[in-house]
CSV table of C-alpha atoms and ligand atoms in Angstrom, one decimal:
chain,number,residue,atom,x,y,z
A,1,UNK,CA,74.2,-11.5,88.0
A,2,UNK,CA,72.5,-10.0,84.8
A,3,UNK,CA,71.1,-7.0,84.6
A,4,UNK,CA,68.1,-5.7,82.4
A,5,UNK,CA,69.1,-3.4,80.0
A,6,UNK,CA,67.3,-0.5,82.3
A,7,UNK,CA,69.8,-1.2,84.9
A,8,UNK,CA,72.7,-1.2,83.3
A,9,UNK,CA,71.7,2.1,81.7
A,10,UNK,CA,71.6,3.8,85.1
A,11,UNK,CA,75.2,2.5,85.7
A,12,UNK,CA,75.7,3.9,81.7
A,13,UNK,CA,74.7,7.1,83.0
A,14,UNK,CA,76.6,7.2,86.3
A,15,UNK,CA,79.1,6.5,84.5
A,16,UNK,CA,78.9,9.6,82.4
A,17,UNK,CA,77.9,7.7,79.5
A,18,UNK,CA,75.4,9.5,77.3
A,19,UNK,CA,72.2,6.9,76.7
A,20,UNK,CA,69.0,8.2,75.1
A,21,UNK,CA,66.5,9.4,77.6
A,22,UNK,CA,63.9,6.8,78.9
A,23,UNK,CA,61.4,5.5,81.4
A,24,UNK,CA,59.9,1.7,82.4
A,25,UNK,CA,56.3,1.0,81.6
A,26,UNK,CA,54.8,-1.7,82.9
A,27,UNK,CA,51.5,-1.6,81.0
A,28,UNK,CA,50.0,0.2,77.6
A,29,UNK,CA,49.0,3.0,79.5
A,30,UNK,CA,52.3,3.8,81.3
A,31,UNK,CA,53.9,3.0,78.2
A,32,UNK,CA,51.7,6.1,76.5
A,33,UNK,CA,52.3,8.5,79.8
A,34,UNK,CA,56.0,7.8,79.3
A,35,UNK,CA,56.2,8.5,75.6
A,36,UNK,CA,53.9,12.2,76.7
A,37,UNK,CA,56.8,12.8,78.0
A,38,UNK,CA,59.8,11.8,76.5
A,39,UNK,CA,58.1,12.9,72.9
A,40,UNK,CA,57.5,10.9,70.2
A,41,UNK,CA,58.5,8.8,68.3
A,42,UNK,CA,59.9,6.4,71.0
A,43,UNK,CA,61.1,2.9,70.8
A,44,UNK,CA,59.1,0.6,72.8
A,45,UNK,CA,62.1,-2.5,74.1
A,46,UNK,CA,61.0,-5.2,76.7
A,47,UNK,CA,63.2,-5.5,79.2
A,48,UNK,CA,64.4,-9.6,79.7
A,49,UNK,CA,67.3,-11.2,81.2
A,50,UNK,CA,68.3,-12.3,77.0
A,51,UNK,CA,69.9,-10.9,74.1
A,52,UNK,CA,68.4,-10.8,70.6
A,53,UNK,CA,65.4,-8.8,71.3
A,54,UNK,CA,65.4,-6.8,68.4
A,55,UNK,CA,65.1,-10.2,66.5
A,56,UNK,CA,62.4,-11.8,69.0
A,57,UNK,CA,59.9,-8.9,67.9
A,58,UNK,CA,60.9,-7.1,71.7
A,59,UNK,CA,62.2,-3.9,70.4
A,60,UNK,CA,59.6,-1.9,68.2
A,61,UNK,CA,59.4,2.1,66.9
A,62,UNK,CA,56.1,4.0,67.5
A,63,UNK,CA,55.2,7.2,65.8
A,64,UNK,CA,52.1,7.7,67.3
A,65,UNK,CA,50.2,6.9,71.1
A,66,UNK,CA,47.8,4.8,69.8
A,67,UNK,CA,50.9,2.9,68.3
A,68,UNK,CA,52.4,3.1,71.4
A,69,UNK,CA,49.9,1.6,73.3
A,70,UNK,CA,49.6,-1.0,70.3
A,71,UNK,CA,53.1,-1.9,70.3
A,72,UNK,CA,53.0,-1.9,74.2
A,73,UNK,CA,50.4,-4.8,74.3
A,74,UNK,CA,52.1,-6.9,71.6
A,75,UNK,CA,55.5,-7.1,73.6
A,76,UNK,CA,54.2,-7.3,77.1
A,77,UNK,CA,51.9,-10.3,75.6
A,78,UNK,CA,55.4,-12.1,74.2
A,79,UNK,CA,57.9,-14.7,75.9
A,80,UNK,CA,61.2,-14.2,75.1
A,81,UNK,CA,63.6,-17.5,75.1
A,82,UNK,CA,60.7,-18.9,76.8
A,83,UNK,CA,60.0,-15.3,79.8
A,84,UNK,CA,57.3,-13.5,79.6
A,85,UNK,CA,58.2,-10.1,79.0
A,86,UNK,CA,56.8,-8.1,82.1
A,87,UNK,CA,58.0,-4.6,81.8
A,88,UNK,CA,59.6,-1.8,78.8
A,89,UNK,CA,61.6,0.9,78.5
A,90,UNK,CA,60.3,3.6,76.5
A,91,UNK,CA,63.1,5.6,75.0
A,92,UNK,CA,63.2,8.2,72.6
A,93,UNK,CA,64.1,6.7,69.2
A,94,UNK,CA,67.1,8.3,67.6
A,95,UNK,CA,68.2,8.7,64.1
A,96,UNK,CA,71.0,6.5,64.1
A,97,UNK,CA,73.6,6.6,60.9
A,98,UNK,CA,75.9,4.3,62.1
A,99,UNK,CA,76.6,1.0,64.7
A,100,UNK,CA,79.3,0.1,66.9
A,101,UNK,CA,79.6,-2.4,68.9
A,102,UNK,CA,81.8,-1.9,72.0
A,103,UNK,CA,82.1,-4.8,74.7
A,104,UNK,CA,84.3,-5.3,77.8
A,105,UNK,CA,84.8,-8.8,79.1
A,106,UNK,CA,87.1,-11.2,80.8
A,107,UNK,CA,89.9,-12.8,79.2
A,108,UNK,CA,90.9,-15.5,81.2
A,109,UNK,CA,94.1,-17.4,79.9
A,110,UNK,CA,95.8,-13.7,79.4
A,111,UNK,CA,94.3,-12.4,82.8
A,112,UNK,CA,93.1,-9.3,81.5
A,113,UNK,CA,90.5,-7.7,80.7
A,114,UNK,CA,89.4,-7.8,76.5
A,115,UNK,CA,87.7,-4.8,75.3
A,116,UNK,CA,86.2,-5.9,72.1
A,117,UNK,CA,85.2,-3.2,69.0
A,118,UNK,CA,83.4,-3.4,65.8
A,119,UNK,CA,82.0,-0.8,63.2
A,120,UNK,CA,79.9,-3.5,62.2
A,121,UNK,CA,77.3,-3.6,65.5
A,122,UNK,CA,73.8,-3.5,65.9
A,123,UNK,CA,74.1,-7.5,64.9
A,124,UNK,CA,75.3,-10.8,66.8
A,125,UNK,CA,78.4,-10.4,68.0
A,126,UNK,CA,79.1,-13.9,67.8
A,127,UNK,CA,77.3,-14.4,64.5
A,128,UNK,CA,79.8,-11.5,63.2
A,129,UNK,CA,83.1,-13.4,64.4
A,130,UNK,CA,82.2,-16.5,63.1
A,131,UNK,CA,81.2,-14.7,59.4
A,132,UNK,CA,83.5,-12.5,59.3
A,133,UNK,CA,86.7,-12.7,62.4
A,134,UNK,CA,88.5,-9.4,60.5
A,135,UNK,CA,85.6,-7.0,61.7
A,136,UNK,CA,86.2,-7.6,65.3
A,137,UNK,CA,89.4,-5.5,66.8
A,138,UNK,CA,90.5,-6.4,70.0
A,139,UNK,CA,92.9,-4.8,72.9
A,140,UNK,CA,93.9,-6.3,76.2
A,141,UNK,CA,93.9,-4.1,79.5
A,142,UNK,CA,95.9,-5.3,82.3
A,143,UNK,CA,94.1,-4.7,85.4
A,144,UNK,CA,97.5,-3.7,87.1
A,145,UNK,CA,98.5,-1.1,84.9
A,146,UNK,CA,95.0,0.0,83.8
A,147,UNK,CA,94.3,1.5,80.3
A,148,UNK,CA,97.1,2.4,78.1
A,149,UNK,CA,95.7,5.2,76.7
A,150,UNK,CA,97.6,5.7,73.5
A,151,UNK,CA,97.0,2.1,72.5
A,152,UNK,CA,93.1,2.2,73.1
A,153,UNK,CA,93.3,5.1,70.8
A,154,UNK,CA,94.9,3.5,68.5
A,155,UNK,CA,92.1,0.7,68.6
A,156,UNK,CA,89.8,3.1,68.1
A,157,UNK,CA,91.1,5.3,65.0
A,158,UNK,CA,90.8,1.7,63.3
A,159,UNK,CA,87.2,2.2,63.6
A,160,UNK,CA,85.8,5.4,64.1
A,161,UNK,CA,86.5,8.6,61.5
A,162,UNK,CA,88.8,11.2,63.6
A,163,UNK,CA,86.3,13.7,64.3
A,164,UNK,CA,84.3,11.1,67.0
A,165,UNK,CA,87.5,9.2,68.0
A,166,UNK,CA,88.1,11.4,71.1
A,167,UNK,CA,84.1,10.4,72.7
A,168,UNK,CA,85.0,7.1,71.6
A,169,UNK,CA,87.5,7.2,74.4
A,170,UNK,CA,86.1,8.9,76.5
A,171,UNK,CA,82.9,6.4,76.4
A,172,UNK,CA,85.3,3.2,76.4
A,173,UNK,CA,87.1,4.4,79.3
A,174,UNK,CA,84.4,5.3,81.3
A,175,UNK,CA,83.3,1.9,80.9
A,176,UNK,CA,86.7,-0.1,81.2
A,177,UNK,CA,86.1,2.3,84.9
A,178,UNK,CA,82.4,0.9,85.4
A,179,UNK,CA,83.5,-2.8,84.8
A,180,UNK,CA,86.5,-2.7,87.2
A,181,UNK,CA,84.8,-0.6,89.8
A,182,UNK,CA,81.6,-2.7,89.7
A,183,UNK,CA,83.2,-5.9,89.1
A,184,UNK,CA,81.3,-7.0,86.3
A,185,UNK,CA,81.8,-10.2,83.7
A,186,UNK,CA,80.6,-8.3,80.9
A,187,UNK,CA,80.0,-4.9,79.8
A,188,UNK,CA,78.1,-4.1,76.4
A,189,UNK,CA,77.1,-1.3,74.5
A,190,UNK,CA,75.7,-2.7,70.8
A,191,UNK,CA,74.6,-0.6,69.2
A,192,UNK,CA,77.2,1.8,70.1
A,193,UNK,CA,75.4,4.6,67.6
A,194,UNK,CA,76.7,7.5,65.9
A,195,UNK,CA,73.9,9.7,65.1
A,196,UNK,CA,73.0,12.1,62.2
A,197,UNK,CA,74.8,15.4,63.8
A,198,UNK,CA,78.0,12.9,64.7
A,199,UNK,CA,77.7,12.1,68.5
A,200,UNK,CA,78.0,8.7,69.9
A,201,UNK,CA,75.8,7.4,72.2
A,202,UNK,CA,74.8,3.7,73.8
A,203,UNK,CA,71.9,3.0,72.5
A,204,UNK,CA,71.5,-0.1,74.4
A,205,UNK,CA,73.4,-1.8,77.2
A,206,UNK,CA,74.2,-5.0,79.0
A,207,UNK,CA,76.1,-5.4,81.9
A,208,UNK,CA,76.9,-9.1,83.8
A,209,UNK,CA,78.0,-8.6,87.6
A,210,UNK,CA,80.6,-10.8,89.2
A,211,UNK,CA,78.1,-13.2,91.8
A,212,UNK,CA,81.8,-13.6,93.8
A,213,UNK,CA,82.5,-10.2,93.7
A,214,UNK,CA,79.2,-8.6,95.2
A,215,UNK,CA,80.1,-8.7,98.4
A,216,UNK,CA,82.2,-6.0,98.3
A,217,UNK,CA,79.1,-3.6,96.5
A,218,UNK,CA,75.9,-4.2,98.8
A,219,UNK,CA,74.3,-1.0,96.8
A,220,UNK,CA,74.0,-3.3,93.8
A,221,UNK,CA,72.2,-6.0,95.4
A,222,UNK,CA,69.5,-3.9,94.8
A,223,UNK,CA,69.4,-5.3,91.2
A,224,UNK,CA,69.5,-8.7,91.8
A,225,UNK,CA,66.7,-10.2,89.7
A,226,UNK,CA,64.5,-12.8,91.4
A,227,UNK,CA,64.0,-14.0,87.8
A,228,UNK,CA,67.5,-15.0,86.8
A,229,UNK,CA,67.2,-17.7,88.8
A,230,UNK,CA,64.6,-20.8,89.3
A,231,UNK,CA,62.8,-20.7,92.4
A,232,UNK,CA,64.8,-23.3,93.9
A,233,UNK,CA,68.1,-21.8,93.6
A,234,UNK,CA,66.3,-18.6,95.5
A,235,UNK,CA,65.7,-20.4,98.3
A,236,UNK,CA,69.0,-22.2,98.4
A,237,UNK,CA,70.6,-18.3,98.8
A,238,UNK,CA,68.4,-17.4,101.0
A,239,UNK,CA,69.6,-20.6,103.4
A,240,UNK,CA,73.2,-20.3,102.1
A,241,UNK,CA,73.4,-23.5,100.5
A,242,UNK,CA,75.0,-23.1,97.6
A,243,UNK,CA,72.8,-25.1,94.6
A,244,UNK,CA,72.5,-24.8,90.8
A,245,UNK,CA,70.1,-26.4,88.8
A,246,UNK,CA,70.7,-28.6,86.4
A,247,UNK,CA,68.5,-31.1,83.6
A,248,UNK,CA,69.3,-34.4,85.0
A,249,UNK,CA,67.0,-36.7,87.7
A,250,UNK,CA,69.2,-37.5,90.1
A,251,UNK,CA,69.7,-35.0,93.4
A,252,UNK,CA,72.8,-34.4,94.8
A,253,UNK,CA,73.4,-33.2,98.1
A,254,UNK,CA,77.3,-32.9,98.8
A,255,UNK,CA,79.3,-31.2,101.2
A,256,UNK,CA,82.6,-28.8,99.5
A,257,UNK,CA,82.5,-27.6,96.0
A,258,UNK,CA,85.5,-29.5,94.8
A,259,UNK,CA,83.4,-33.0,96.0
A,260,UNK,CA,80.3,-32.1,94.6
A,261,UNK,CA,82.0,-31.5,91.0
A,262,UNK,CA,83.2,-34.9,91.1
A,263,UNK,CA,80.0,-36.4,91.9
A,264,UNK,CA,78.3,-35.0,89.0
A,265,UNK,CA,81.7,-36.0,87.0
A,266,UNK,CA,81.4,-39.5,88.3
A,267,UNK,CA,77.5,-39.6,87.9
A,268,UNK,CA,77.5,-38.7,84.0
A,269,UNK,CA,81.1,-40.4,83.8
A,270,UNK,CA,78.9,-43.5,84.7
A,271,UNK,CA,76.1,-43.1,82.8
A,272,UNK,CA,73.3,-40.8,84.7
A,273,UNK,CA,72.4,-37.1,84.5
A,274,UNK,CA,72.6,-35.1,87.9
A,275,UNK,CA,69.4,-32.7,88.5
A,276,UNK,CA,71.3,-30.3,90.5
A,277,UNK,CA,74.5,-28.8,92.5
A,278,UNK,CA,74.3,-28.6,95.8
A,279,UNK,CA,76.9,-27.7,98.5
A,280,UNK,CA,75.7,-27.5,102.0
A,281,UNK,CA,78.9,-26.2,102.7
A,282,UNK,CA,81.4,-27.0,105.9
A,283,UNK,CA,79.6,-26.6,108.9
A,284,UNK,CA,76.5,-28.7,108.1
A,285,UNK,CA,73.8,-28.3,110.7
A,286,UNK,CA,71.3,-30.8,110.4
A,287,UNK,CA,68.7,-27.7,109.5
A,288,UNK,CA,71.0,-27.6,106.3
A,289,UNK,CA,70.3,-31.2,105.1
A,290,UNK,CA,67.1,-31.1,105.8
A,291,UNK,CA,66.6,-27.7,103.8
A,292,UNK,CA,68.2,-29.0,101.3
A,293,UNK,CA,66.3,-32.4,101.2
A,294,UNK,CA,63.3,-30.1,100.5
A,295,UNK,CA,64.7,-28.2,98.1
A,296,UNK,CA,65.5,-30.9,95.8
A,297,UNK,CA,61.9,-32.7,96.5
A,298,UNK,CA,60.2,-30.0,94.7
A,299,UNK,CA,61.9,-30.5,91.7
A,300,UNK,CA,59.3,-33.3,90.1
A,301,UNK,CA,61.6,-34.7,87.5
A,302,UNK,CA,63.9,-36.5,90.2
A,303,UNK,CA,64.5,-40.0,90.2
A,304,UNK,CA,66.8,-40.7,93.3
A,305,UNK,CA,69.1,-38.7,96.0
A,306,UNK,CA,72.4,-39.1,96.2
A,307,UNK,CA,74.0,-37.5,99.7
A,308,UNK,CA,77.3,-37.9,99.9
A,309,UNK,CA,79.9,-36.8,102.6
A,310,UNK,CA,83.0,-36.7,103.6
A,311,UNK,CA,83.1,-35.3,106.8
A,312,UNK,CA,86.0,-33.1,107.6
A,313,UNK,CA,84.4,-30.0,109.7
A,314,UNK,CA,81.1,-31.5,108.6
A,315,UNK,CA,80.3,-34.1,111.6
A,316,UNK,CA,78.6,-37.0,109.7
A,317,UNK,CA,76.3,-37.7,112.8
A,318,UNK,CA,74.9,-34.2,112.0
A,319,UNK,CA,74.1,-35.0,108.2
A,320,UNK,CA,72.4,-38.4,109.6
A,321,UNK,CA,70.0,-36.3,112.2
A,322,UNK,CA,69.5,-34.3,109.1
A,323,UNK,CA,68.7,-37.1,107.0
A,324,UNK,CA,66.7,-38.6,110.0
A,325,UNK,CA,64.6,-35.2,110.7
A,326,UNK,CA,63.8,-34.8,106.9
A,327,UNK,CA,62.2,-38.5,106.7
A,328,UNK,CA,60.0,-38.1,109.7
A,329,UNK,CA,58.7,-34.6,108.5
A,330,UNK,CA,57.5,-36.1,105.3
A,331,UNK,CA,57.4,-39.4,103.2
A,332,UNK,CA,61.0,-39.4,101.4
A,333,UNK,CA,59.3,-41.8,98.5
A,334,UNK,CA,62.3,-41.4,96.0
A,335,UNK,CA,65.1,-43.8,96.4
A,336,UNK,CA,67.9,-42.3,98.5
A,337,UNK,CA,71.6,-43.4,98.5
A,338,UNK,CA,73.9,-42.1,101.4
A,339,UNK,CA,77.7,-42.3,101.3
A,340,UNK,CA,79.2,-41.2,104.5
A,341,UNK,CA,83.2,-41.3,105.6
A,342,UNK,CA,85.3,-38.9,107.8
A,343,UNK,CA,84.6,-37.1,111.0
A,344,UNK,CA,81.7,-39.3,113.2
A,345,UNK,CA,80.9,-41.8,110.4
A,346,UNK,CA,80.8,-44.5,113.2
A,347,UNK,CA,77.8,-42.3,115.2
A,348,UNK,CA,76.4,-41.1,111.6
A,349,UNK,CA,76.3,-44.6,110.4
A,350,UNK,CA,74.7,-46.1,113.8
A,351,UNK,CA,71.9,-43.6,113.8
A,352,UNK,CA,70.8,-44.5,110.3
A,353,UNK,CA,71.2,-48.4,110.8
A,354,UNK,CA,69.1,-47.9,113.8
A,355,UNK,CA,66.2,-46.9,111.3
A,356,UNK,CA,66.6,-48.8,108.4
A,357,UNK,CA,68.9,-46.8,106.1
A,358,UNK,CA,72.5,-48.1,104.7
A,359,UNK,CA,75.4,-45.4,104.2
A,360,UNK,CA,78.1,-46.8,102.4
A,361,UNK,CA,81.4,-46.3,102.4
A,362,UNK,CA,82.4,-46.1,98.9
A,363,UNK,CA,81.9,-43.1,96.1
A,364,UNK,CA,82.1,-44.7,93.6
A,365,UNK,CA,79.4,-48.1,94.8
A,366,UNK,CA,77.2,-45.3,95.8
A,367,UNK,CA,76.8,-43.3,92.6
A,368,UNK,CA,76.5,-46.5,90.6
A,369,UNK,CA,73.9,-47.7,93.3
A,370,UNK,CA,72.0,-44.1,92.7
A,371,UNK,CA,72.2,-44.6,88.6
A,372,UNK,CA,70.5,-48.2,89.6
A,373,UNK,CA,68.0,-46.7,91.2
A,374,UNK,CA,67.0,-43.7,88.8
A,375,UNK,CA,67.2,-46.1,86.3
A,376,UNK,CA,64.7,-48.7,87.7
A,377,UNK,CA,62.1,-45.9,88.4
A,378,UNK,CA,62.0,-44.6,84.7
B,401,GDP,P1,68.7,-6.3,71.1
B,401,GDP,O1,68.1,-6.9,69.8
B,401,GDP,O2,68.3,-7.1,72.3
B,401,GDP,O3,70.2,-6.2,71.0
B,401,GDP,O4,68.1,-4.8,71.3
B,401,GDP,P2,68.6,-3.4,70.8
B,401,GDP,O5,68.3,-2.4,71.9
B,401,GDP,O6,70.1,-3.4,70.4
B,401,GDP,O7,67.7,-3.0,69.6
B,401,GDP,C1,67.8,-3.8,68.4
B,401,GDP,C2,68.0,-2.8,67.2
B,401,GDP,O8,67.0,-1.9,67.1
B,401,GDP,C3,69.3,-2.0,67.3
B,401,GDP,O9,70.4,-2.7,66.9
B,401,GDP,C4,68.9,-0.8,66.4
B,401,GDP,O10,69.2,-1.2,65.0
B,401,GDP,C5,67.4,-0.7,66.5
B,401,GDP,N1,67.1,0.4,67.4
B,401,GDP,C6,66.9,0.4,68.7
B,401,GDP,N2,66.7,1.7,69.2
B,401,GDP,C7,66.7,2.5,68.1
B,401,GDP,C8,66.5,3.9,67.9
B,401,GDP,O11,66.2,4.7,68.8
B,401,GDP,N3,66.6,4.3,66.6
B,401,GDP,C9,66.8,3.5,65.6
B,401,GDP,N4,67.0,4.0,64.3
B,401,GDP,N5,67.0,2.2,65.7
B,401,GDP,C10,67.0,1.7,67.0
B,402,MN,MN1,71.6,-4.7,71.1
């Protein structure tokens, strides 16, 4: 789960981070009523779920009100990576001498957690590794032992001059504590700025939630962005199916995780593009199938439905009610092909036959049967 930049600066400041005071605007005129009272001048930043702002025109410095309620209008009328930009955070602008970057992420094949440093921030991070790999210092903290403190130090005096080292650490240890504590993916402070009296402070932030570990912190849902993800995938959460969208035109409605991977392997293996990921999960009540059946209809570049099951907990007599339910309550018009085997196929199968439909028995006769049938609609 990603978090706007205004978000994660409330963590920041939870945290004991210092960030430059600021408020969010959603118009010109609250833009102008924030910057009365933060002072001017104030940096006007629009607040999307993507990096690269700065470079996308979304981050701009105004001296005066009537340029921040110029500035206002210009970045609430852009799309950024394609979103409109809908609200800003006015801070005050600071005189910054000097960026850092500073980033906490997973590292998965050493099972730790990387905290990655530069003196050269403010840019790409990525853009930076691949120009120039000796800029970017790294350390490892195991999550059993926690920080080492004398070897983040160490880190650090590679990077900062002695007389900020100490709020260095301070600052990267308050946020090693904010990524563990929180559970995030990703925690980033770029610029990390050093301003004209010396002190550090985060001048902008990005932090990435776990989705698996969430459960354990309800008090964050509260920052779950409808945005983040399509409309579809929404209401797939909100019926606890879990579904991902994807470019391809043909639907997939699977029951397990593991199973629907290897459909979408076998469908691109032979040739087609899937249009989503769907698990309807282990228990699947007919109210599932047919949720999920209209989930995938309102998607209007599909071609064909694959439903495949293999019924373990999942009784496929249920799926076939589903199935059943879902093409009396509307016109199915796209080409379905259903695979069924396990638990009930003989009773899943029956009710189907007794209406018309085929399930076969096969995987791999069914997804090339589904390619077919995208195919011959295009
Ligand atoms: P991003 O492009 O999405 O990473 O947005 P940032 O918040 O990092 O802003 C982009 C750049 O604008 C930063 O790297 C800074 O160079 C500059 N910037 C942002 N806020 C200030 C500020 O208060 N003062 C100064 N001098 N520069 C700023
Ligand atoms: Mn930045």
């Amino acid at each position: 789960m990603k978090l706007y930049e205004y978000q994660a600066r409330e963590l920041l400041s939870v945290a004991g981070i210092p960030v430059p005071p600021g408020k969010v605007a959603q118009s010109p005129e609250e833009a102008v009523g924030a910057a009365r009272e933060l002072g001017l001048p104030v940096v006007l930043k629009a607040q999307v779920l993507a990096g690269g702002r700065g470079k996308a025109g979304g981050v701009k410095l105004a001296r005066t009100y009537e340029e921040v309620r110029e500035r206002a209008r210009e970045i609430l009328s852009l799309s950024i990576k394609g979103v409109p930009v809908r609200r800003l955070l006015v801070v005050r602008a600071v005189d910054i001498r000097k960026e850092y970057y500073l980033g906490l992420t997973v590292d998965r094949s050493a099972k730790k957690t990387v905290v990655i440093l530069s003196a050269s921030g403010g840019v790409d991070i990525e853009e930076l590794a691949a120009r120039e790999p000796q800029a970017i210092l790294t350390a490892h903290i195991d999550p059993q032992s926690g920080p080492a403190h004398g070897e983040l130090a160490r880190l650090l005096a590679r990077a900062f001059p002695a007389a900020q080292a100490p709020a260095a650490l301070e600052t990267l240890l308050a946020l090693y504590e904010l990524f563990r504590a929180n559970d995030a993916g990703l925690v980033e402070v770029n610029p990390y700025a050093q301003l004209a009296d010396g002190s550090l402070l985060a001048a902008d932030a990005k932090v990435v939630l776990d989705d698996n570990g969430l459960a354990k912190h309800p008090q964050l849902e509260a920052y779950r962005n409808a945005e983040e993800y399509s409309e579809e995938e929404n209401t797939a959460r909100a019926a606890g199916l879990s579904f991902v969208s994807l470019d391809g035109d043909i639907g997939c409605i699977v029951n397990g995780a593991g199973l629907a991977m290897a459909t979408m392997d076998q469908i691109k293996l032979f040739g087609g593009a899937p249009a989503n990921f769907l698990d309807v999960g282990g228990s699947s009540s007919p109210e599932k199938v047919l949720t999920a059946l209209n989930i995938l209809r309102g998607n209007p570049r599909l071609k064909a439905i694959l439903i495949n099951i293999f019924g373990g907990i999942t009784r496929c007599d249920d799926i076939a009610r589903g199935i059943l339910i879902a093409r009396r309550q509307a016109d199915l018009d796209l080409p379905l092909v259903i695979r069924l085997i396990g638990t009930n196929q003989k009773e899943g199968t029956a009710l189907l036959a007794a209406e018309g439909l085929t399930a076969l028995e096969d995987m791999s006769e069914a997804v090339r049967k589904v390619i077919e049938a995208a195919q011959a609609q295009s």
